[in-house]
Structures are given as C-alpha cells and as structure tokens.
Amino acid sequence: MVEPAHPTHPATSLRDVAALAGVSVGTVSNVLNHPTKVSARTAERVFAAIEELGFVRNEAARQLRQGRSRSVGLIVLDIRNPFFTDVAQGVEDEVTARLRSVLLANCAEDAARESAYLDLFEEQRVDGVLISPVGDVLDRLDRLRSRGMAVVLVDRLASTESYSSVSVDDVLGGRLAVTHLLETGRRRILFVGASLEIEQVRDRLEGARQAVAEVPGATLEHREIAGMHLEPALAEGQRIVALPPAERPDAVFAANDLIAIGMLQAFTLGGVRPPQDVALIGYDDIEYAAAAAIPLSSIRQPSREMGRRAAEMLLAEIEAGSNGERQHIVFEPELVARASTLG
C-alpha cells in the first residue's frame, strides 16, 4: 500500500500547528484568515508546520462560529431539463468567481421536495437562496428573509417588491410561438404542458391563447401531461399518432423542448411527418433542439445569462443586507424557426 507523502493526524488542531511553529494560536488564525497582519517569515513557519502536520482547517466549524456559510443554495424546477443545467452553470460562474460555493437542489416539480430543500438550506445557514419555484412559496421565503437570508427568484417574476427576480416574458414567448404557427397556415393548435400550477406553463398558455384569439377560425386545445420531460411527452405523441389524420392537430406548441423532442420521437416512429402533417415548436432552445433529427423550432431564453444575473443580484443583496435595492430583470424571448415548422 502506498502511504501518503504527508499523512494527516486526525486530531491535529490550531494549537498543534501553533506549538510546532512556535507562535500563538491567534497568529496561526491570522495567517489563515488575515495574512497581511503577519510577517512573511512567521507565515512561512506556520505554513511549514501545517504541511508537516497535514493540518486541514475545519471550515464548517469556522462558518458555524461566524454564522455564515459562504455558500448559496440553488433550487431548480427540474434538472433533467438542460435549460436549468445552463442556468446553474451561469450561477456557478458568478458565485465561484466570488470565492463562494453553490449547493444545487432539484425539486423535480415536487412542492414537498422543494419545501424540504428550503428547510435543509435554512439548517445549513446558507447565505442566500436562488429558487425557481414550483408553486406559491412566498410565505416560506418570507421566513428565510426574516432570518437574514437573501432570496432571489429565478425564471419567475416576483409578484411582490420584497424579492428580486430574473425572468423571461413567457406570455410574450407563448404569443411568439403560436403567432409563428398561425403565420405558417396552421389553425388547429395543441398546447402540451405540465400542471398549470407551474407559472411558466400558465403564462406560455396565456400567450398562446392571446395569439389564437386574433385569428378567426383558429382553435387552441390544451393537454396537461404528467411532467415537463420526455416520457409523458412520448406518450402524448403516441396518442396523437393513433388519431385519424383528420382529428389530429395541425400544429403542436410544447411548453418546453424536452416535451417537443419526446413528441418528435413519437411522430417519427409513428410515420407522422413534421411539419407536413403536424408542425412542432418547443420552448427554451436547448442545445439538443438544433441537433434533433428534424431541427426543432423553439423559443429561446438566455438561460446562462439568467443564472449569472440572478447570482449577481443575490451576492449584492448578501453584501448589502435587508436594505439592499430589489431589482426585477425581465428578458425578452426570441423565436428560432427551424425545419419542424418550416420544412
């Protein structure tokens, strides 16, 4: 067995380092936390002692004493959706640049799971929370705020001035998607999404309804599926394939790209040709949309930038405390038309 070059001593403490270096415990603490207060020669002795003893600072204990964790919690709606992976990357880029860490939690569209993660982050004493909520959690977030924790909503416009938020105008996004379908001559449109308790789904449907209301003879049907991911979308696509051609919609607006890709798979396997038989548009413009067997039209959101801006606001609020200015950033979505609606 290969022994480590510098074996650690399980009970090694600051006192041990101080004794070996011939300095006080306070001096060791200054070397680790306020190095400018210590001479270079003294710091060298302390670091040599740390190296020899294999000392590792108990960061958790230090943070507990300070009542701060130097970490932030991020709760996303569903990590299976690459949109939220990109959001998380934007958050991490900004947070780690400020020498903090990110604790990522996936609520998987489950309000109970979301609540459990909020409890956990409160217990962990994170400095702040970024959250893309499943439902109405403002009362729960008020409790975190009362304990001095910063909170920013992500992919959700705050309904109160108490919280900063970063979001996209999803009503406009729904209008863009369905207006595009109508402009290509479609009139029997199907909207497919998960529960309307999810505000983003509700807003996208509202935008779709507004667009349809402006075109005489156009109709909009709404189908709610079990989640915003591939499996229930595949089943919904298979249901449409099984319908007689005259009873099928001539266009589908999927509430996100994962739903659209699942339905595209069902259409392809079932001999339904997008866009000749059924046009198909998604939402988010994830990386896989352009790479699909039939490139997928979508509504683009600036996911990584949303994460970065949300983290930027959260860190500013952490530094400013409860008196910090609240901000609401609303990005405009963008139509990206590809072969699934244009072919």
Short mmCIF file of C-alpha atoms in Angstrom, two decimals:
data_model
loop_
_atom_site.label_atom_id
_atom_site.label_comp_id
_atom_site.label_asym_id
_atom_site.label_seq_id
_atom_site.Cartn_x
_atom_site.Cartn_y
_atom_site.Cartn_z
CA MET A 1 0.00 0.00 0.00
CA VAL A 2 1.30 3.46 -0.95
CA GLU A 3 1.44 5.82 2.04
CA PRO A 4 0.55 9.49 1.51
CA ALA A 5 3.54 11.78 1.40
CA HIS A 6 2.13 13.82 4.29
CA PRO A 7 -0.16 11.64 6.41
CA THR A 8 -2.84 13.60 8.24
CA HIS A 9 -3.23 13.49 12.00
CA PRO A 10 -6.91 13.10 12.78
CA ALA A 11 -6.75 15.25 15.97
CA THR A 12 -4.47 17.95 14.57
CA SER A 13 -5.63 21.37 15.71
CA LEU A 14 -4.61 25.01 15.54
CA ARG A 15 -2.88 24.54 18.89
CA ASP A 16 -0.69 21.78 17.41
CA VAL A 17 0.27 23.99 14.48
CA ALA A 18 1.00 26.91 16.82
CA ALA A 19 3.17 24.77 19.08
CA LEU A 20 5.23 23.38 16.20
CA ALA A 21 5.66 26.83 14.62
CA GLY A 22 6.48 28.47 17.96
CA VAL A 23 3.70 31.06 17.69
CA SER A 24 0.35 31.73 19.31
CA VAL A 25 -2.98 30.26 18.17
CA GLY A 26 -4.05 33.80 17.27
CA THR A 27 -1.07 34.13 14.94
CA VAL A 28 -1.98 30.88 13.14
CA SER A 29 -5.54 32.18 12.78
CA ASN A 30 -4.24 35.42 11.29
CA VAL A 31 -2.06 33.54 8.81
CA LEU A 32 -5.13 31.63 7.62
CA ASN A 33 -7.66 34.45 7.69
CA HIS A 34 -5.77 37.77 7.67
CA PRO A 35 -2.33 37.05 6.16
CA THR A 36 -1.45 40.74 5.73
CA LYS A 37 -1.27 41.07 9.54
CA VAL A 38 1.61 38.57 9.76
CA SER A 39 5.22 38.89 8.63
CA ALA A 40 6.38 36.75 5.75
CA ARG A 41 8.89 34.89 7.94
CA THR A 42 6.23 34.00 10.53
CA ALA A 43 3.80 32.91 7.81
CA GLU A 44 6.47 30.62 6.36
CA ARG A 45 6.94 28.92 9.74
CA VAL A 46 3.20 28.44 10.13
CA PHE A 47 2.75 27.02 6.64
CA ALA A 48 5.71 24.67 7.21
CA ALA A 49 4.03 23.40 10.39
CA ILE A 50 0.72 22.97 8.56
CA GLU A 51 2.47 20.97 5.85
CA GLU A 52 4.33 18.77 8.31
CA LEU A 53 1.24 18.02 10.40
CA GLY A 54 -1.09 17.65 7.44
CA PHE A 55 -3.46 20.11 9.09
CA VAL A 56 -6.80 20.75 7.33
CA ARG A 57 -8.90 23.65 8.59
CA ASN A 58 -12.39 22.75 9.84
CA GLU A 59 -14.19 25.16 7.55
CA ALA A 60 -17.64 24.05 8.73
CA ALA A 61 -16.81 24.86 12.33
CA ARG A 62 -15.40 28.25 11.38
CA GLN A 63 -18.51 29.11 9.40
CA LEU A 64 -20.72 27.95 12.26
CA ARG A 65 -18.94 30.34 14.64
CA GLN A 66 -19.35 33.18 12.18
CA GLY A 67 -22.98 32.32 11.44
CA ARG A 68 -22.21 32.43 7.69
CA SER A 69 -21.53 29.60 5.28
CA ARG A 70 -20.02 31.34 2.22
CA SER A 71 -22.35 29.16 0.18
CA VAL A 72 -25.64 29.78 -1.62
CA GLY A 73 -28.44 27.35 -2.33
CA LEU A 74 -29.94 26.92 -5.80
CA ILE A 75 -33.27 25.10 -6.18
CA VAL A 76 -34.26 24.34 -9.77
CA LEU A 77 -37.58 23.14 -11.11
CA ASP A 78 -36.22 20.07 -12.90
CA ILE A 79 -32.53 19.35 -13.52
CA ARG A 80 -33.46 16.93 -16.32
CA ASN A 81 -34.20 20.00 -18.41
CA PRO A 82 -30.92 21.31 -19.91
CA PHE A 83 -32.33 24.83 -19.57
CA PHE A 84 -31.85 24.57 -15.80
CA THR A 85 -28.42 23.00 -16.25
CA ASP A 86 -27.41 26.12 -18.17
CA VAL A 87 -28.97 28.36 -15.52
CA ALA A 88 -26.97 26.51 -12.86
CA GLN A 89 -23.77 26.98 -14.85
CA GLY A 90 -24.38 30.71 -15.04
CA VAL A 91 -24.96 30.81 -11.28
CA GLU A 92 -21.80 28.82 -10.62
CA ASP A 93 -19.70 31.04 -12.89
CA GLU A 94 -20.65 34.13 -10.90
CA VAL A 95 -20.65 32.60 -7.40
CA THR A 96 -17.32 30.79 -7.64
CA ALA A 97 -15.69 33.94 -9.03
CA ARG A 98 -16.57 35.49 -5.64
CA LEU A 99 -14.95 32.59 -3.75
CA ARG A 100 -18.23 31.04 -2.66
CA SER A 101 -19.80 27.66 -3.36
CA VAL A 102 -23.16 26.59 -4.80
CA LEU A 103 -25.37 23.88 -3.30
CA LEU A 104 -27.64 22.59 -6.08
CA ALA A 105 -31.03 21.05 -5.32
CA ASN A 106 -33.51 19.55 -7.79
CA CYS A 107 -37.14 19.72 -6.68
CA ALA A 108 -38.31 17.72 -9.75
CA GLU A 109 -41.58 19.69 -9.99
CA ASP A 110 -42.48 18.47 -6.48
CA ALA A 111 -43.64 21.11 -3.97
CA ALA A 112 -42.97 18.86 -0.95
CA ARG A 113 -39.42 18.21 -2.12
CA GLU A 114 -38.94 21.92 -2.69
CA SER A 115 -40.05 22.64 0.88
CA ALA A 116 -37.65 20.01 2.24
CA TYR A 117 -34.73 21.63 0.43
CA LEU A 118 -35.67 25.05 1.80
CA ASP A 119 -35.62 23.51 5.29
CA LEU A 120 -32.20 21.99 4.58
CA PHE A 121 -30.73 25.26 3.31
CA GLU A 122 -32.07 27.04 6.37
CA GLU A 123 -30.41 24.44 8.61
CA GLN A 124 -27.16 24.75 6.64
CA ARG A 125 -27.25 28.53 7.16
CA VAL A 126 -26.55 29.30 3.53
CA ASP A 127 -26.04 32.99 2.88
CA GLY A 128 -28.78 33.12 0.25
CA VAL A 129 -31.17 31.11 -1.89
CA LEU A 130 -31.87 31.21 -5.61
CA ILE A 131 -35.11 29.42 -6.44
CA SER A 132 -37.23 28.58 -9.47
CA PRO A 133 -40.43 27.78 -7.55
CA VAL A 134 -42.94 25.03 -8.28
CA GLY A 135 -45.82 26.96 -6.75
CA ASP A 136 -46.52 29.79 -4.35
CA VAL A 137 -43.69 29.78 -1.79
CA LEU A 138 -43.64 33.45 -0.80
CA ASP A 139 -44.73 32.79 2.80
CA ARG A 140 -41.94 30.25 3.13
CA LEU A 141 -39.42 32.65 1.62
CA ASP A 142 -40.59 35.40 3.96
CA ARG A 143 -39.43 33.22 6.86
CA LEU A 144 -35.98 32.86 5.33
CA ARG A 145 -35.79 36.60 4.75
CA SER A 146 -36.76 37.24 8.40
CA ARG A 147 -33.72 35.17 9.42
CA GLY A 148 -31.42 37.38 7.39
CA MET A 149 -31.14 35.15 4.33
CA ALA A 150 -31.04 36.74 0.87
CA VAL A 151 -33.51 35.35 -1.71
CA VAL A 152 -33.78 35.84 -5.49
CA LEU A 153 -36.38 34.23 -7.76
CA VAL A 154 -35.09 32.66 -10.99
CA ASP A 155 -37.25 32.13 -14.09
CA ARG A 156 -40.13 33.71 -12.17
CA LEU A 157 -41.17 37.36 -11.97
CA ALA A 158 -41.66 38.29 -8.33
CA SER A 159 -45.24 39.30 -7.54
CA THR A 160 -44.04 41.50 -4.69
CA GLU A 161 -41.36 44.14 -4.32
CA SER A 162 -39.90 42.15 -1.40
CA TYR A 163 -37.82 39.95 -3.70
CA SER A 164 -35.52 40.46 -6.64
CA SER A 165 -36.16 38.28 -9.67
CA VAL A 166 -34.82 37.29 -13.07
CA SER A 167 -37.34 36.01 -15.58
CA VAL A 168 -38.41 35.86 -19.20
CA ASP A 169 -41.68 37.27 -20.52
CA ASP A 170 -43.34 33.88 -21.01
CA VAL A 171 -46.65 35.37 -22.14
CA LEU A 172 -44.77 37.04 -24.99
CA GLY A 173 -42.96 33.75 -25.64
CA GLY A 174 -46.26 31.91 -25.98
CA ARG A 175 -47.53 34.57 -28.36
CA LEU A 176 -44.37 34.34 -30.49
CA ALA A 177 -44.64 30.56 -30.76
CA VAL A 178 -48.29 30.42 -31.76
CA THR A 179 -48.17 33.51 -33.98
CA HIS A 180 -45.41 31.74 -35.91
CA LEU A 181 -47.57 28.61 -36.28
CA LEU A 182 -50.53 30.71 -37.43
CA GLU A 183 -48.37 32.58 -39.94
CA THR A 184 -47.39 29.23 -41.50
CA GLY A 185 -51.07 28.48 -42.07
CA ARG A 186 -51.83 26.27 -39.06
CA ARG A 187 -55.24 26.64 -37.44
CA ARG A 188 -55.81 23.59 -35.17
CA ILE A 189 -53.18 24.10 -32.49
CA LEU A 190 -52.49 21.91 -29.48
CA PHE A 191 -50.64 23.21 -26.41
CA VAL A 192 -48.92 20.47 -24.37
CA GLY A 193 -47.55 21.20 -20.91
CA ALA A 194 -47.43 20.04 -17.32
CA SER A 195 -49.53 21.34 -14.41
CA LEU A 196 -50.82 24.90 -14.62
CA GLU A 197 -49.60 25.32 -11.04
CA ILE A 198 -46.24 25.96 -12.71
CA GLU A 199 -46.37 29.65 -13.54
CA GLN A 200 -44.18 29.37 -16.63
CA VAL A 201 -46.62 26.84 -18.16
CA ARG A 202 -49.58 29.03 -17.26
CA ASP A 203 -48.01 32.11 -18.85
CA ARG A 204 -47.00 30.32 -22.04
CA LEU A 205 -50.54 29.02 -22.43
CA GLU A 206 -51.93 32.52 -21.88
CA GLY A 207 -49.70 33.87 -24.63
CA ALA A 208 -50.87 31.09 -26.95
CA ARG A 209 -54.49 31.96 -26.22
CA GLN A 210 -53.89 35.62 -26.98
CA ALA A 211 -52.36 34.77 -30.36
CA VAL A 212 -55.19 32.41 -31.33
CA ALA A 213 -57.83 34.95 -30.33
CA GLU A 214 -56.54 37.31 -33.02
CA VAL A 215 -57.10 34.87 -35.91
CA PRO A 216 -60.68 33.96 -36.90
CA GLY A 217 -61.18 30.22 -37.27
CA ALA A 218 -58.09 29.27 -35.25
CA THR A 219 -58.56 26.94 -32.29
CA LEU A 220 -56.40 26.01 -29.32
CA GLU A 221 -56.65 22.78 -27.35
CA HIS A 222 -54.80 22.28 -24.08
CA ARG A 223 -53.44 18.91 -22.93
CA GLU A 224 -51.87 18.55 -19.47
CA ILE A 225 -49.28 15.77 -19.15
CA ALA A 226 -47.57 14.30 -16.08
CA GLY A 227 -44.34 16.31 -16.29
CA MET A 228 -42.11 18.53 -18.38
CA HIS A 229 -39.88 15.72 -19.61
CA LEU A 230 -39.54 13.02 -22.26
CA GLU A 231 -41.59 10.07 -21.01
CA PRO A 232 -45.03 11.70 -20.71
CA ALA A 233 -44.32 13.66 -23.91
CA LEU A 234 -43.62 10.44 -25.80
CA ALA A 235 -46.94 9.03 -24.57
CA GLU A 236 -48.79 12.17 -25.69
CA GLY A 237 -47.12 11.98 -29.10
CA GLN A 238 -48.21 8.35 -29.43
CA ARG A 239 -51.78 9.39 -28.59
CA ILE A 240 -51.75 11.89 -31.45
CA VAL A 241 -50.25 9.36 -33.87
CA ALA A 242 -53.12 6.97 -33.06
CA LEU A 243 -55.76 9.55 -34.00
CA PRO A 244 -57.27 9.56 -37.50
CA PRO A 245 -55.41 12.20 -39.55
CA ALA A 246 -58.49 14.42 -39.77
CA GLU A 247 -58.70 14.55 -35.96
CA ARG A 248 -55.09 15.44 -35.33
CA PRO A 249 -53.97 18.99 -34.63
CA ASP A 250 -52.03 20.54 -37.48
CA ALA A 251 -49.56 22.12 -35.05
CA VAL A 252 -48.24 21.50 -31.53
CA PHE A 253 -46.77 24.09 -29.17
CA ALA A 254 -44.85 22.23 -26.46
CA ALA A 255 -44.24 24.04 -23.16
CA ASN A 256 -40.54 23.14 -23.33
CA ASP A 257 -38.09 21.49 -25.70
CA LEU A 258 -37.96 18.19 -23.82
CA ILE A 259 -41.69 17.76 -24.40
CA ALA A 260 -41.24 18.70 -28.06
CA ILE A 261 -38.37 16.21 -28.51
CA GLY A 262 -40.38 13.41 -26.88
CA MET A 263 -43.31 14.11 -29.19
CA LEU A 264 -40.99 14.37 -32.20
CA GLN A 265 -39.71 10.89 -31.42
CA ALA A 266 -43.26 9.52 -31.31
CA PHE A 267 -44.15 11.25 -34.57
CA THR A 268 -41.06 9.91 -36.33
CA LEU A 269 -41.65 6.33 -35.15
CA GLY A 270 -45.36 6.57 -35.99
CA GLY A 271 -44.97 7.92 -39.52
CA VAL A 272 -46.28 11.42 -38.77
CA ARG A 273 -44.11 13.92 -40.64
CA PRO A 274 -43.28 17.29 -39.09
CA PRO A 275 -44.05 19.80 -40.40
CA GLN A 276 -46.04 18.39 -43.34
CA ASP A 277 -48.52 16.53 -41.13
CA VAL A 278 -48.06 18.32 -37.80
CA ALA A 279 -45.85 21.35 -37.22
CA LEU A 280 -43.99 21.35 -33.89
CA ILE A 281 -42.41 24.10 -31.80
CA GLY A 282 -40.81 23.92 -28.36
CA TYR A 283 -39.55 26.39 -25.76
CA ASP A 284 -36.10 27.12 -24.23
CA ASP A 285 -33.94 26.42 -27.33
CA ILE A 286 -31.73 23.92 -25.53
CA GLU A 287 -28.66 22.61 -27.33
CA TYR A 288 -30.46 19.44 -28.46
CA ALA A 289 -33.17 21.39 -30.29
CA ALA A 290 -30.96 22.29 -33.25
CA ALA A 291 -29.40 18.80 -33.23
CA ALA A 292 -32.70 16.86 -33.40
CA ALA A 293 -33.32 14.54 -36.37
CA ILE A 294 -35.67 17.24 -37.62
CA PRO A 295 -34.24 20.50 -36.25
CA LEU A 296 -36.72 21.87 -33.78
CA SER A 297 -38.20 25.36 -33.85
CA SER A 298 -38.15 26.89 -30.39
CA ILE A 299 -38.45 30.00 -28.25
CA ARG A 300 -35.01 30.95 -26.98
CA GLN A 301 -34.30 32.03 -23.41
CA PRO A 302 -30.87 33.37 -22.34
CA SER A 303 -30.53 30.63 -19.72
CA ARG A 304 -26.89 31.03 -18.71
CA GLU A 305 -27.14 34.82 -18.57
CA MET A 306 -30.27 34.50 -16.42
CA GLY A 307 -28.32 32.40 -13.93
CA ARG A 308 -25.39 34.79 -13.90
CA ARG A 309 -27.56 37.86 -13.37
CA ALA A 310 -29.59 36.16 -10.62
CA ALA A 311 -26.40 35.20 -8.78
CA GLU A 312 -25.05 38.71 -9.21
CA MET A 313 -28.18 40.16 -7.59
CA LEU A 314 -28.12 37.61 -4.77
CA LEU A 315 -24.49 38.35 -3.90
CA ALA A 316 -25.20 42.08 -3.93
CA GLU A 317 -28.10 41.52 -1.56
CA ILE A 318 -25.93 39.37 0.74
CA GLU A 319 -23.41 42.19 0.97
CA ALA A 320 -26.00 44.98 1.38
CA GLY A 321 -28.28 43.15 3.82
CA SER A 322 -32.01 43.74 4.13
CA ASN A 323 -31.70 47.36 2.98
CA GLY A 324 -30.40 46.40 -0.46
CA GLU A 325 -32.28 47.54 -3.56
CA ARG A 326 -34.65 44.97 -5.13
CA GLN A 327 -34.42 44.50 -8.89
CA HIS A 328 -36.58 42.76 -11.49
CA ILE A 329 -34.92 41.78 -14.74
CA VAL A 330 -37.27 40.53 -17.47
CA PHE A 331 -35.63 39.21 -20.64
CA GLU A 332 -37.49 39.09 -23.95
CA PRO A 333 -37.67 35.65 -25.59
CA GLU A 334 -36.71 35.11 -29.21
CA LEU A 335 -38.27 32.94 -31.93
CA VAL A 336 -35.84 30.49 -33.55
CA ALA A 337 -37.59 28.93 -36.57
CA ARG A 338 -36.22 25.62 -37.92
CA ALA A 339 -37.35 22.69 -40.05
CA SER A 340 -40.02 21.36 -37.65
CA THR A 341 -42.25 24.29 -38.64
CA LEU A 342 -40.70 25.49 -41.90
CA GLY A 343 -39.97 22.38 -43.97
#
